[in-house]
XYZ file of C-alpha atoms in Angstrom:
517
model
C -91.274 29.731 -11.744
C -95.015 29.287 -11.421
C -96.757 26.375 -9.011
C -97.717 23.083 -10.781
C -100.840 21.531 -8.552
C -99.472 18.650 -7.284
C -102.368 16.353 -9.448
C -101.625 17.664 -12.481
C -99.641 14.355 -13.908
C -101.975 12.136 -12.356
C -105.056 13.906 -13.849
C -104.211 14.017 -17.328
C -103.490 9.797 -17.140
C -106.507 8.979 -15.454
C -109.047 12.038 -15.557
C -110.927 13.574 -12.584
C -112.429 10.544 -11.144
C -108.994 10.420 -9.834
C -108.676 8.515 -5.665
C -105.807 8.431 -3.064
C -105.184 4.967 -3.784
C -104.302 5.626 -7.522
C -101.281 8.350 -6.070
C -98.493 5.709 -6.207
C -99.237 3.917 -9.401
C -99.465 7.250 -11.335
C -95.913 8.047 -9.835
C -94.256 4.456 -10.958
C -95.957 4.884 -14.828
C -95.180 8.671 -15.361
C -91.391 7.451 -14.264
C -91.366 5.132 -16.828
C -92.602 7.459 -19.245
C -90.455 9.935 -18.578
C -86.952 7.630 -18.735
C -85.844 4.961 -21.191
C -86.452 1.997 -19.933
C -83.713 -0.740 -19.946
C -84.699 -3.669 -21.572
C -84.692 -6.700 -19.185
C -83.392 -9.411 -21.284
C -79.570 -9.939 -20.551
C -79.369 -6.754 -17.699
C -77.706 -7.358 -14.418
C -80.872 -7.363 -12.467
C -82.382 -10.410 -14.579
C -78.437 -12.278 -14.112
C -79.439 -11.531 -10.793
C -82.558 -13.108 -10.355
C -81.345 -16.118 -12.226
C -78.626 -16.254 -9.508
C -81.367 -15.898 -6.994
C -83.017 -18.257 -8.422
C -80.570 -20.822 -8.268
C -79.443 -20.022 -4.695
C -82.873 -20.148 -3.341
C -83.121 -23.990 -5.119
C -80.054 -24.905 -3.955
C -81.152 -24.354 0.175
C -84.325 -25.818 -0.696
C -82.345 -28.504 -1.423
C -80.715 -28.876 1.137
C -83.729 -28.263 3.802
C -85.866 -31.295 1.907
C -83.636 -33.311 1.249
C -82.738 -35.113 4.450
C -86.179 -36.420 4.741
C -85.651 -38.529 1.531
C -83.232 -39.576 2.597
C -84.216 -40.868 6.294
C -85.731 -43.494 4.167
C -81.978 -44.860 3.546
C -80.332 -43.699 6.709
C -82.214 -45.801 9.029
C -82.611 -49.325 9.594
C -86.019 -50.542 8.661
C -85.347 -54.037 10.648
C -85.393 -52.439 13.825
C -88.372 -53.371 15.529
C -88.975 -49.993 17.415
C -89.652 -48.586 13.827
C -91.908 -50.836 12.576
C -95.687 -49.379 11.771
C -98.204 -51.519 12.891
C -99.715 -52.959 9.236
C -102.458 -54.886 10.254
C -105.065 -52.372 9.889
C -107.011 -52.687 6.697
C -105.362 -50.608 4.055
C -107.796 -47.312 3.126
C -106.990 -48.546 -0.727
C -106.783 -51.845 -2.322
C -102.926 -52.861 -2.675
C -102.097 -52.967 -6.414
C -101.989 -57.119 -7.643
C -98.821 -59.016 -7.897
C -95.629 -58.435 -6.783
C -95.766 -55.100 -6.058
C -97.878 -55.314 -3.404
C -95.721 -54.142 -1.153
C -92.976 -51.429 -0.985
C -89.579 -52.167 -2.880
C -87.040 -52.138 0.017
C -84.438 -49.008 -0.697
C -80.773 -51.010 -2.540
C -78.189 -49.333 -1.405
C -74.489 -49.687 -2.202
C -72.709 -52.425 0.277
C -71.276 -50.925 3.545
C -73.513 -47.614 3.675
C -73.930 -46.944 7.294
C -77.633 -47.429 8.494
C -78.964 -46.119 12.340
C -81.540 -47.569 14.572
C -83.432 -44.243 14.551
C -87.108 -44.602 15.874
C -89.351 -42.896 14.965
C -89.838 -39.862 17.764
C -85.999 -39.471 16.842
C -86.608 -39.181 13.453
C -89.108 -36.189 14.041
C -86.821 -34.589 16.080
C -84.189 -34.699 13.234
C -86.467 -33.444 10.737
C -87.902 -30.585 12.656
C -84.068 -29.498 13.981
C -83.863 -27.371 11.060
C -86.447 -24.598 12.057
C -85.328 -24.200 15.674
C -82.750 -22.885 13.849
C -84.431 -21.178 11.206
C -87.213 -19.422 13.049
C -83.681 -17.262 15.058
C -82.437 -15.653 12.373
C -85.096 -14.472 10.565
C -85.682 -11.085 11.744
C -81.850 -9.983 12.812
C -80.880 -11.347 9.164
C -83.971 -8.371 7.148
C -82.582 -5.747 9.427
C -78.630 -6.253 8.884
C -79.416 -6.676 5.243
C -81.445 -3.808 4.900
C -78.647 -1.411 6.743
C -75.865 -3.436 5.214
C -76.698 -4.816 1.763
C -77.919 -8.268 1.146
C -75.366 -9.850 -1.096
C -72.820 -11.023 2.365
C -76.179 -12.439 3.797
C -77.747 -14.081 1.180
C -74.287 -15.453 0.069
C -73.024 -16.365 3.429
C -76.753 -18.268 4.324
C -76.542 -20.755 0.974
C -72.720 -20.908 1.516
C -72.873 -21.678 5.346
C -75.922 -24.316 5.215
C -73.994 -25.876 2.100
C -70.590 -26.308 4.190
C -73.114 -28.066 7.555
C -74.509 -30.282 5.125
C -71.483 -31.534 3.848
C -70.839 -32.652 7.337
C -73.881 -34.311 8.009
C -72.482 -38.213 7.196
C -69.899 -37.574 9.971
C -72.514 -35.764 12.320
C -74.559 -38.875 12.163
C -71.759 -41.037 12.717
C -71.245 -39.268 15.501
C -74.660 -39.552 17.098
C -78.456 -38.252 16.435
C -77.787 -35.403 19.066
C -74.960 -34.184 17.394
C -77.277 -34.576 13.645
C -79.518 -32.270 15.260
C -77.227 -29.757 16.501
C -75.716 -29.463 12.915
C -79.854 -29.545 11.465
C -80.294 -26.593 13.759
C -76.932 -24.817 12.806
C -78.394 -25.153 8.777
C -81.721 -23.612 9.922
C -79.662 -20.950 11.713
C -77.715 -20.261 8.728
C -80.338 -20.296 5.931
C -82.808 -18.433 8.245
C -81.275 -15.097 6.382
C -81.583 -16.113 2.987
C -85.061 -14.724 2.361
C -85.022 -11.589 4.127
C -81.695 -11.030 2.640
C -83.143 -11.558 -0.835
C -85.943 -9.303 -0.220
C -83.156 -6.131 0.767
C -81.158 -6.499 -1.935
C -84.396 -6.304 -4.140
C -85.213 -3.063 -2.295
C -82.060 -1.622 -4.052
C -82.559 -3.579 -7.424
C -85.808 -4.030 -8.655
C -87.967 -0.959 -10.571
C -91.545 -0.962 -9.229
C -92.893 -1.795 -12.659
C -90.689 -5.380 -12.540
C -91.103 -5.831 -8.639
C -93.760 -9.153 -9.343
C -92.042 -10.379 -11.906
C -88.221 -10.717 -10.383
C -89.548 -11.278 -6.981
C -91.728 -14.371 -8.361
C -88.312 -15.531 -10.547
C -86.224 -15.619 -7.673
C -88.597 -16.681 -4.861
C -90.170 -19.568 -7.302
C -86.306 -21.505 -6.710
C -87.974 -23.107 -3.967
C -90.812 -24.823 -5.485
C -87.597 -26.164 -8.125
C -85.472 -27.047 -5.488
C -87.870 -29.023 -3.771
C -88.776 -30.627 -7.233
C -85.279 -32.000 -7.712
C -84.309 -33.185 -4.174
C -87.576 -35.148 -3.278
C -86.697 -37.666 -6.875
C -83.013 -37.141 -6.963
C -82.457 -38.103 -3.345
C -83.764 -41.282 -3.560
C -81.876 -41.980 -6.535
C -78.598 -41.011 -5.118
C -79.544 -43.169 -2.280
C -79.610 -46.163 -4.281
C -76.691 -46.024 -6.544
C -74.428 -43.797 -4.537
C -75.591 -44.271 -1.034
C -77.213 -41.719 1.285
C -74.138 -40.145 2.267
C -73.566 -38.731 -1.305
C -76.730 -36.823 -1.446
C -75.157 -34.525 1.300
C -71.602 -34.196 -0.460
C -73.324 -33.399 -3.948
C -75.762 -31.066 -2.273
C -73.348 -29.306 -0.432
C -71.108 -28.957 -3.391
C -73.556 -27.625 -5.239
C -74.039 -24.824 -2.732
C -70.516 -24.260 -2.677
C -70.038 -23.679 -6.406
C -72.613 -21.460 -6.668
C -71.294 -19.714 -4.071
C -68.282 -18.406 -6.317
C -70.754 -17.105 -9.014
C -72.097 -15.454 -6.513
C -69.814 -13.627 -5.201
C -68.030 -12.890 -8.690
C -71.051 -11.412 -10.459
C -73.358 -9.915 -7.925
C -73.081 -6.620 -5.806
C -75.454 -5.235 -3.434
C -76.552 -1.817 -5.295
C -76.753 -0.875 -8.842
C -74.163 1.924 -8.509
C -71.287 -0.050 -7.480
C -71.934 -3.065 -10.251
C -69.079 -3.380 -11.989
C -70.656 -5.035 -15.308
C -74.013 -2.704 -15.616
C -74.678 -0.352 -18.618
C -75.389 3.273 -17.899
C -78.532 3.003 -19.118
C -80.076 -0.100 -16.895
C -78.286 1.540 -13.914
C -80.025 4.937 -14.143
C -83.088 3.405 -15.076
C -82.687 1.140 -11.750
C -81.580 4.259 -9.638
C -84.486 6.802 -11.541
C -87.549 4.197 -11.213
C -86.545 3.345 -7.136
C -85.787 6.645 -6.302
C -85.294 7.205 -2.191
C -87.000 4.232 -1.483
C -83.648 2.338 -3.247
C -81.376 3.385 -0.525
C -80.961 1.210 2.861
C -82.326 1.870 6.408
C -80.690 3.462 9.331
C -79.774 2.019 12.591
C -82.998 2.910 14.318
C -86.567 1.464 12.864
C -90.118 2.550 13.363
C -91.024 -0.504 15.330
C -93.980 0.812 17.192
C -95.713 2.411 14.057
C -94.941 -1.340 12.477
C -96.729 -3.522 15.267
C -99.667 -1.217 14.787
C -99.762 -1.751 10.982
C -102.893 -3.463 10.137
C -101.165 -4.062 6.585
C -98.540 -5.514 8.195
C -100.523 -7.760 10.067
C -102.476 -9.133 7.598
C -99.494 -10.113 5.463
C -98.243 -12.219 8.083
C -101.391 -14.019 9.201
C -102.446 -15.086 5.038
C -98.707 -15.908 4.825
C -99.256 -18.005 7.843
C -102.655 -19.386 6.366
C -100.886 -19.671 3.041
C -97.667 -21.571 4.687
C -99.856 -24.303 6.302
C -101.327 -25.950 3.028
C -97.856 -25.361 1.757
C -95.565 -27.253 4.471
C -98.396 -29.857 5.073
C -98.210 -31.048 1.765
C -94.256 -30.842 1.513
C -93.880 -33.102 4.535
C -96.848 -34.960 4.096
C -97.412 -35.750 0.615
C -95.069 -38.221 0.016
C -96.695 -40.626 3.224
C -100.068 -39.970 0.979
C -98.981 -41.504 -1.745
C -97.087 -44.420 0.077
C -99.643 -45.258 2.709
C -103.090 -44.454 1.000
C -102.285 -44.951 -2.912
C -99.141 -47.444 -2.224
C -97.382 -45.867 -5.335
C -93.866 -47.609 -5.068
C -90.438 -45.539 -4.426
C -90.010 -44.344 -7.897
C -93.146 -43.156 -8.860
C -93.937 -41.480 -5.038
C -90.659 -39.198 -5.964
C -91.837 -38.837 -9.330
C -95.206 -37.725 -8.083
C -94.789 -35.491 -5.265
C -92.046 -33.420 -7.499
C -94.603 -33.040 -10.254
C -97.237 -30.424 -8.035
C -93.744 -28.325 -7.169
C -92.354 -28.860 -11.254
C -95.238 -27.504 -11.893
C -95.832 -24.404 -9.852
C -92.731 -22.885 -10.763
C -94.055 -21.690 -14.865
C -97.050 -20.817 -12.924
C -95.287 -18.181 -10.334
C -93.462 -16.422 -13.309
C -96.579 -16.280 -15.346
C -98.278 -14.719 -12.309
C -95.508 -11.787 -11.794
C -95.470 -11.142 -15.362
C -99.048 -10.632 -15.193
C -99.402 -8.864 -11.968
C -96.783 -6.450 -13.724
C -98.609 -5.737 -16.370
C -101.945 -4.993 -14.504
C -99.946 -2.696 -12.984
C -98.165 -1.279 -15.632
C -101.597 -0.553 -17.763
C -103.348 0.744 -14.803
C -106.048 -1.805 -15.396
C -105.715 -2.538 -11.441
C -104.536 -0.306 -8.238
C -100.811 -2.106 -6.680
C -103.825 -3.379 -3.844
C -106.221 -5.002 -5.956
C -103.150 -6.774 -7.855
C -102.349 -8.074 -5.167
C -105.076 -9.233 -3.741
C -106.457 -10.865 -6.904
C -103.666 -12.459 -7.009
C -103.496 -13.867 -3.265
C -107.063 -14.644 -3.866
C -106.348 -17.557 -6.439
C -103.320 -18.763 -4.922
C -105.235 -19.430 -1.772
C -108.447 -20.001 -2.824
C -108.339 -21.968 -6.323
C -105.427 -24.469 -4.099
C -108.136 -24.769 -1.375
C -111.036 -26.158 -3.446
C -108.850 -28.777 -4.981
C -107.896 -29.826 -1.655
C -111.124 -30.448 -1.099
C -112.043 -32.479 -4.135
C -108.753 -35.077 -3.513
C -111.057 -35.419 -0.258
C -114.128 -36.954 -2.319
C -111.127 -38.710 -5.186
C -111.255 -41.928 -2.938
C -108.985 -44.210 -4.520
C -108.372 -42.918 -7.743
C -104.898 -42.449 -8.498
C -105.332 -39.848 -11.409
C -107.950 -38.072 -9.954
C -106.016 -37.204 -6.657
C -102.300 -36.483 -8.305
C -104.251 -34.178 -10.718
C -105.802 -32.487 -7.800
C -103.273 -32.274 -5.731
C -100.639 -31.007 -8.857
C -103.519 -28.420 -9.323
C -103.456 -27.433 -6.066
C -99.737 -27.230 -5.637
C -99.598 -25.200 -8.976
C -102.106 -22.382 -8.679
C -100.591 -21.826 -5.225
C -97.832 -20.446 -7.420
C -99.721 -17.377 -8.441
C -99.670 -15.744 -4.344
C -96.136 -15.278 -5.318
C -97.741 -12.020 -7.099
C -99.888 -11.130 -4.603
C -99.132 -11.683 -0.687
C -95.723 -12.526 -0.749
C -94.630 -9.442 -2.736
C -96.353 -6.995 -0.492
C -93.756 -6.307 1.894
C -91.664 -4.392 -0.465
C -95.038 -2.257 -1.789
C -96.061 -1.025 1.612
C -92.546 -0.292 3.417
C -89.481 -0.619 0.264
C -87.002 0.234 2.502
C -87.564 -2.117 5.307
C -88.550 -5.094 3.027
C -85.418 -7.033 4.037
C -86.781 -6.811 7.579
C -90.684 -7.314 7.003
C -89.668 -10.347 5.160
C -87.894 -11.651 8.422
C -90.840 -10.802 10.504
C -93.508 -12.103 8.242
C -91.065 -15.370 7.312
C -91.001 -15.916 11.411
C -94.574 -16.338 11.956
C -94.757 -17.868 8.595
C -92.338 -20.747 9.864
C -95.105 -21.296 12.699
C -97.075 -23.852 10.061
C -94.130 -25.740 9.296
C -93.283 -26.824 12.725
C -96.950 -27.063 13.921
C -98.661 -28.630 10.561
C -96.822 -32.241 10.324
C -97.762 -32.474 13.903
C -101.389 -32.027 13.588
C -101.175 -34.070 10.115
C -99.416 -36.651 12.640
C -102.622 -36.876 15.061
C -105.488 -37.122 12.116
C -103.493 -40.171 10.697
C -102.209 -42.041 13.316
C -104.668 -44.671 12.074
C -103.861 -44.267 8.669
C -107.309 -43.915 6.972
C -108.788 -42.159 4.096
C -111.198 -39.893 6.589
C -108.009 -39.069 8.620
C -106.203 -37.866 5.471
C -109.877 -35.766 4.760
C -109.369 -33.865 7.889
C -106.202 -32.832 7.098
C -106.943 -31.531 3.552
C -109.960 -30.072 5.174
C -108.723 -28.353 7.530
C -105.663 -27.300 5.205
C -107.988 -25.974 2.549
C -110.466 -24.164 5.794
C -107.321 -22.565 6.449
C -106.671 -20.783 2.682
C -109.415 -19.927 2.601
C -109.681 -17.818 5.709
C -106.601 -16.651 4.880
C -107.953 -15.567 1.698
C -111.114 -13.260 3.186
C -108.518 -11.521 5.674
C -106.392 -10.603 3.003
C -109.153 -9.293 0.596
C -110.583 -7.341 3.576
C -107.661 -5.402 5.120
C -104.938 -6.189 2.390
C -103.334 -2.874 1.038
C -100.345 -1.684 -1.729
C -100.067 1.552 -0.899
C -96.691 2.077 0.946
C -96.938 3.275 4.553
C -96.929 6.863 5.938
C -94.400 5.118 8.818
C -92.035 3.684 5.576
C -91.610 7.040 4.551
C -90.506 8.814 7.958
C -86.989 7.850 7.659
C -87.051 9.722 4.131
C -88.397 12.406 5.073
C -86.087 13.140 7.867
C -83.048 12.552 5.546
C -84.913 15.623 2.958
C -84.940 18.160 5.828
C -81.479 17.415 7.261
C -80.402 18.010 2.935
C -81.950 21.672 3.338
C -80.723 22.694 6.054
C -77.632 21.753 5.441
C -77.886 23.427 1.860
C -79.773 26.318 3.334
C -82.262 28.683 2.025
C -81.910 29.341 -1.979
């Protein structure tokens, strides 16, 4: 048989101005070309990003969720809670009788705790001590195992804990925190596990797309729990918020493990068709990792690294507003209870059409060739940083307008939506087999913000004025943006020479053992 040169494919697509970088997206659209492609609507890997989806909103959930409802749980008439209020108020208190906050009704007998407020922090940041352990051993089981036990167990485990919580705080705030730190510990897997199983499921040409659809459960989890909670509170107590929550997880935990498996092949429910086109498209790449990983070539992956400092950069904006936003609206704008749930839903509501809109376009960018996989990515990373960031900076000049600083901050929230596309997809274009574990490295450091941003947003508004809530969207927006430059500098698509060793090895151990033809 004669030679083919090895750019023969790739110069007839694209012509002899034809670069390195262009090598991987000529491989994923001449595989497309060359099978019939499943269609996506009603296939097993779309059921399974729905059940991602779900999943993902239900821990959410459950990790916002108790602080709602702290409001409820402890007793505001204990005097070591009480805020000091004598301070002139940054904005004018509305007129008449709703110049002050509506005291939370709950139903008679509901259990209340004399909580201060250092103990209070304590119980809301429990959750990541737990979270930030399991991270990393979660990716790399899932990766050699499968994904489906992990990401199952991790929703089903942290649903079970929070069902508990009533009788853990009955019991005493060191045992609530224990059982916080035992849901971090659980759900810690959940993402990394997510990320393998999409290793083995998801055709390069859908990667943004199905990555966004599942990933974007968090912004609608968050949505539901910070309104819903506070309703529960007040017609079924606080202590039903944590049965219906943890029921929730629970049930979905049967779909689960009914209609999902961890690889194409062994889905019981697939057609032919959408399961070679899975296995075709993926190739090697589709198949899990051994025991032993190329950690050294990893820590020297500039790639690597500059995933997980924007994530970092990306995660601060992200958890400061999440934990913060809420006190905004209460302390600066003095919304009352109903509309501050309302209102700091609407920015997460919101970013969840604009995450699927950005992985349907980043797909086809890709698809058309109109963009490398790195450029994609970056422009995408760019405005979910970026476009967030200047917004941020305009609710700093919105003073005391209450339209002009939810619509920035909703804006914000939203557009943030679109790095789903970019940065937090990259893992699985520079290393597909070890995406599970990248995740869990790259979710670690990514935790960092969430644990280290209330805290700062803490110090700038311990006096609780408008130019200490400036610093902290300031600082928050200086932040994206850096994060933004890194990534547009060093970012890259291209997967690694180091992701590929394992492969490799596996080829020549296949010819020997065939031997020469």
């Amino acid at each position: 048989m004669d030679s083919v040169p090895k750019d023969t494919t790739s110069s007839e697509l694209l012509g002899p101005n034809i670069t390195a970088e262009t090598i991987q997206e000529d491989i994923f659209t001449d595989s497309a070309a060359e099978m019939k492609v499943s269609p996506r609507c009603c296939s097993a890997r779309l059921s399974l990003a729905v059940l991602m989806f779900l999943g993902i909103s239900v821990v959410y959930g459950l990790r916002v969720n108790l602080s709602v409802a702290m409001v409820a749980m402890v007793n505001v008439t204990d005097p070591s809670g009480a805020r000091n209020t004598t301070a002139e108020p940054a904005c004018p208190l509305p007129s008449g009788p709703e110049n002050s906050s509506r005291a939370l009704q709950q139903p008679d007998g509901t259990p209340q705790y004399p909580w201060d407020s250092e103990t209070q922090g304590w119980l809301l940041g429990a959750f990541f001590f737990g979270y930030l352990c399991t991270q990393i051993p979660g990716g790399y089981l899932a990766g050699h195992y499968g994904g489906k036990i992990f990401l199952g167990m991790g929703v089903f485990g942290t649903a079970v804990l929070t069902v508990l919580t009533p009788l853990a705080a009955g019991l005493g705030s060191r045992w609530l925190f224990a059982l916080r730190a035992l849901e971090g510990f659980g759900e810690g897997v959940t993402f990394p596990a997510m990320m393998a199983m999409w290793t083995r499921w998801a055709p390069p040409l859908e990667r943004s797309f199905l990555i966004s659809l599942s990933g974007s459960g968090g912004s609608f989890g968050a949505c539901l729990a910070l309104p819903l909670t506070g309703y529960i509170c007040e017609q079924l107590g606080w202590p039903a918020v944590f049965y219906l929550c943890g029921g929730a997880g629970c049930l979905w935990f049967i779909f689960w493990c009914i209609l999902v498996s961890d690889d194409p092949r062994t889905h019981r429910r697939i057609s032919e068709q959408e399961r070679d086109y899975i296995i075709n498209s993926i190739g090697a790449q589709g198949k899990g990792h051994g025991w032993s990983l190329p950690l050294v070539s990893m820590g020297l992956s500039v790639p690597l690294w500059t995933i997980i400092v924007t994530q970092m950069c990306s995660n601060w904006s992200f958890y400061t507003l999440l934990t913060s936003l809420p006190t905004y609206m209460n302390d600066i704008l003095h919304f009352d209870l109903q509309s501050n749930g309302f209102l700091s839903a609407l920015p997460y509501f919101c970013s969840v059409p604009v995450s699927l809109l950005s992985g349907v376009a980043a797909d086809w960018l890709i698809m058309r060739q109109v963009f490398s996989i790195t450029n994609v990515r970056k422009i995408f990373t760019f405005t979910g940083l970026v476009l967030p960031a200047l917004f941020l900076i305009a609710v700093c000049y919105a003073g005391c307008s209450h339209i002009l600083t939810v619509t920035f901050l909703t804006l914000s929230t939203s557009l943030g939506g679109s790095s789903s596309a970019g940065v937090y997809v990259n893992q699985i274009d520079i290393a597909p087999r070890y995406a599970g574990f990248l995740l869990g490295i790259t979710n670690t450091f990514g935790t960092i913000p969430g644990v280290v941003a209330p805290i700062v947003t803490g110090y700038f508004t311990e006096d609780h004025t408008m130019a200490g809530w400036r610093k902290v969207f300031w600082v928050a927006a200086g932040i994206n943006i850096g994060g933004a430059v890194i990534y547009m500098i060093f970012g890259n698509g291209k997967i690694q020479a180091w992701a590929n060793e394992e492969e490799n090895g596996e080829e020549e151990e296949e010819e020997r053992a065939v031997g020469p033809s």
